[in-house]
Coordinates of C-alpha atoms in Angstrom, one line a residue:
L1 CA 36.9 37.5 146.8
P2 CA 33.3 39.1 146.9
G3 CA 34.4 42.2 148.6
T4 CA 37.5 42.8 146.1
P5 CA 37.5 44.9 142.8
Y6 CA 37.5 41.2 141.2
G7 CA 34.4 40.2 142.8
H8 CA 32.8 43.0 142.2
A9 CA 33.6 43.3 138.4
A10 CA 32.9 39.3 138.4
R11 CA 29.0 40.2 139.2
L12 CA 28.9 42.4 135.8
Y13 CA 29.9 39.2 134.1
A14 CA 27.5 36.9 135.9
G15 CA 24.6 39.4 135.1
R16 CA 25.8 39.8 131.2
A17 CA 26.0 35.6 131.3
A18 CA 22.6 35.4 132.7
L19 CA 20.9 37.7 130.4
R20 CA 22.6 35.7 127.5
G21 CA 21.3 32.5 129.1
G22 CA 17.8 34.0 129.0
K23 CA 17.8 34.7 132.8
A24 CA 16.3 38.3 132.8
A25 CA 15.7 38.0 136.6
E26 CA 19.0 36.9 137.6
A27 CA 20.7 39.2 135.2
V28 CA 18.9 42.1 136.7
T29 CA 19.8 41.0 140.1
R30 CA 23.6 40.6 139.4
L31 CA 23.6 43.8 137.1
Q32 CA 21.7 46.1 139.8
E33 CA 24.2 44.8 142.7
F34 CA 26.9 45.8 140.3
R35 CA 25.8 49.3 139.5
A36 CA 25.0 49.7 143.4
N37 CA 28.6 50.1 144.0
P38 CA 30.0 50.4 140.4
L39 CA 34.0 50.4 140.0
A40 CA 35.5 53.5 139.0
D41 CA 35.7 52.1 135.3
G42 CA 33.2 54.3 133.2
A43 CA 33.3 51.7 130.4
M44 CA 32.3 49.0 132.8
E45 CA 29.5 51.1 134.3
Q46 CA 28.2 51.9 130.8
L47 CA 28.3 48.2 130.0
A48 CA 26.1 47.2 132.6
R49 CA 23.9 49.9 132.2
V50 CA 23.0 48.6 128.5
N51 CA 23.0 44.9 129.7
L52 CA 20.7 45.9 132.6
S53 CA 18.3 47.9 130.0
S54 CA 18.0 44.6 128.1
A55 CA 17.1 42.7 130.9
L56 CA 14.7 45.0 132.3
S57 CA 13.3 45.2 128.7
A58 CA 13.0 41.3 128.8
Q59 CA 11.0 41.7 131.8
G60 CA 8.5 44.3 130.7
Q61 CA 10.3 47.2 132.8
N62 CA 10.5 49.4 129.9
D63 CA 10.5 52.6 131.8
Q64 CA 13.5 51.9 133.8
A65 CA 14.9 50.3 130.5
L66 CA 14.6 53.3 128.7
A67 CA 16.1 55.4 131.6
E68 CA 19.2 53.0 131.8
A69 CA 19.9 52.8 127.9
A70 CA 19.6 56.5 127.4
K71 CA 22.2 56.9 130.6
A72 CA 24.6 54.4 128.7
V73 CA 24.2 56.2 125.4
D74 CA 25.2 59.5 127.3
M75 CA 28.4 58.2 128.6
S76 CA 31.7 58.0 127.1
G77 CA 32.8 54.3 126.3
P78 CA 33.1 51.6 124.2
A79 CA 29.5 50.4 124.2
H80 CA 27.9 53.8 122.8
G81 CA 27.1 51.7 119.5
E82 CA 25.5 48.7 121.4
A83 CA 24.1 51.2 124.0
L84 CA 22.3 53.1 121.0
I85 CA 20.9 49.9 119.7
A86 CA 19.6 48.9 122.7
L87 CA 17.9 52.1 123.2
G88 CA 16.4 51.7 119.6
R89 CA 15.4 48.4 120.4
I90 CA 13.4 49.5 123.6
Q91 CA 12.1 52.6 122.0
E92 CA 10.7 50.3 119.3
A93 CA 9.0 47.7 121.9
T94 CA 7.3 50.6 123.3
G95 CA 5.8 52.0 120.3
A96 CA 7.9 55.0 119.9
K97 CA 8.9 54.1 116.2
D98 CA 10.2 57.6 115.5
K99 CA 12.4 57.7 118.7
A100 CA 13.7 54.7 117.3
L101 CA 14.1 55.3 113.6
E102 CA 15.9 58.7 115.1
T103 CA 18.4 55.9 117.4
Y104 CA 19.1 54.2 114.5
Q105 CA 20.1 57.1 112.3
R106 CA 22.3 58.3 115.1
Y107 CA 23.8 54.9 115.7
L108 CA 24.8 54.8 111.6
K109 CA 26.1 58.6 112.4
D110 CA 28.1 57.9 115.4
E111 CA 29.4 54.2 114.2
P112 CA 29.6 54.3 110.4
E113 CA 32.1 51.1 110.8
G114 CA 29.7 49.6 113.5
T115 CA 29.5 46.0 113.6
V116 CA 25.5 46.3 113.4
R117 CA 25.2 49.0 111.0
D118 CA 23.4 46.3 108.6
Y119 CA 21.0 45.8 111.2
A120 CA 20.5 49.5 111.9
R121 CA 19.9 50.1 108.2
A122 CA 17.4 46.9 108.3
R123 CA 15.6 48.6 111.2
I124 CA 15.7 52.2 109.5
V125 CA 13.6 50.7 106.4
A126 CA 11.5 48.6 108.4
L127 CA 10.4 51.2 110.5
G128 CA 9.5 52.9 107.1
G129 CA 12.5 55.3 106.8
T130 CA 15.7 55.8 104.4
P131 CA 19.1 54.8 105.5
P132 CA 21.8 57.4 104.9
A133 CA 23.9 56.2 101.5
E134 CA 26.8 54.3 102.3
E135 CA 29.7 56.2 101.2
A136 CA 31.9 54.4 98.4
K137 CA 35.2 53.5 99.5
P138 CA 38.1 54.2 97.1
M139 CA 39.4 50.8 95.8
T140 CA 43.3 50.8 96.3
L141 CA 45.5 48.6 94.1
P142 CA 48.6 47.3 95.3
Q143 CA 51.7 49.0 94.1
I144 CA 54.0 46.6 91.9
Q145 CA 57.5 47.7 92.2
V146 CA 59.6 46.6 89.0
Q147 CA 63.3 45.5 89.6
P148 CA 66.1 46.4 87.5
G149 CA 66.6 43.2 85.3
M150 CA 63.2 42.3 85.7
G151 CA 62.7 43.3 81.4
A152 CA 60.9 46.5 82.2
E153 CA 63.8 48.6 81.0

């Protein structure tokens, strides 16, 4: 199985599992193995870069982490929002507060319905910024159909 596409994808999943399990060094190894020979799927490569950036940052390798996160942000794929949040976190960790503020603002612009928009808004406030006003969503009431013979005639 190691030489197959499934075995290769397993490295990505093993790296993600190691990262979530607090094993940054193992995550870096697995994710770098995946990156050395990525699948043709750009979305999986983007996901690998996001996770690799977090694992590298956890090991204090922030220059490499910033580079991986920035590359993930530049890629087209479903992990774009996750890449922006990872980049913002690493920028904060390295003291680049103004860049982090811009990155969180970009997250809210690019991902207005993103799953961590409250986190991004909180980080903007914590960094001394003002998050954009949330758009009020119009309330829609259900349409009531009056049927003949129901007394509305």
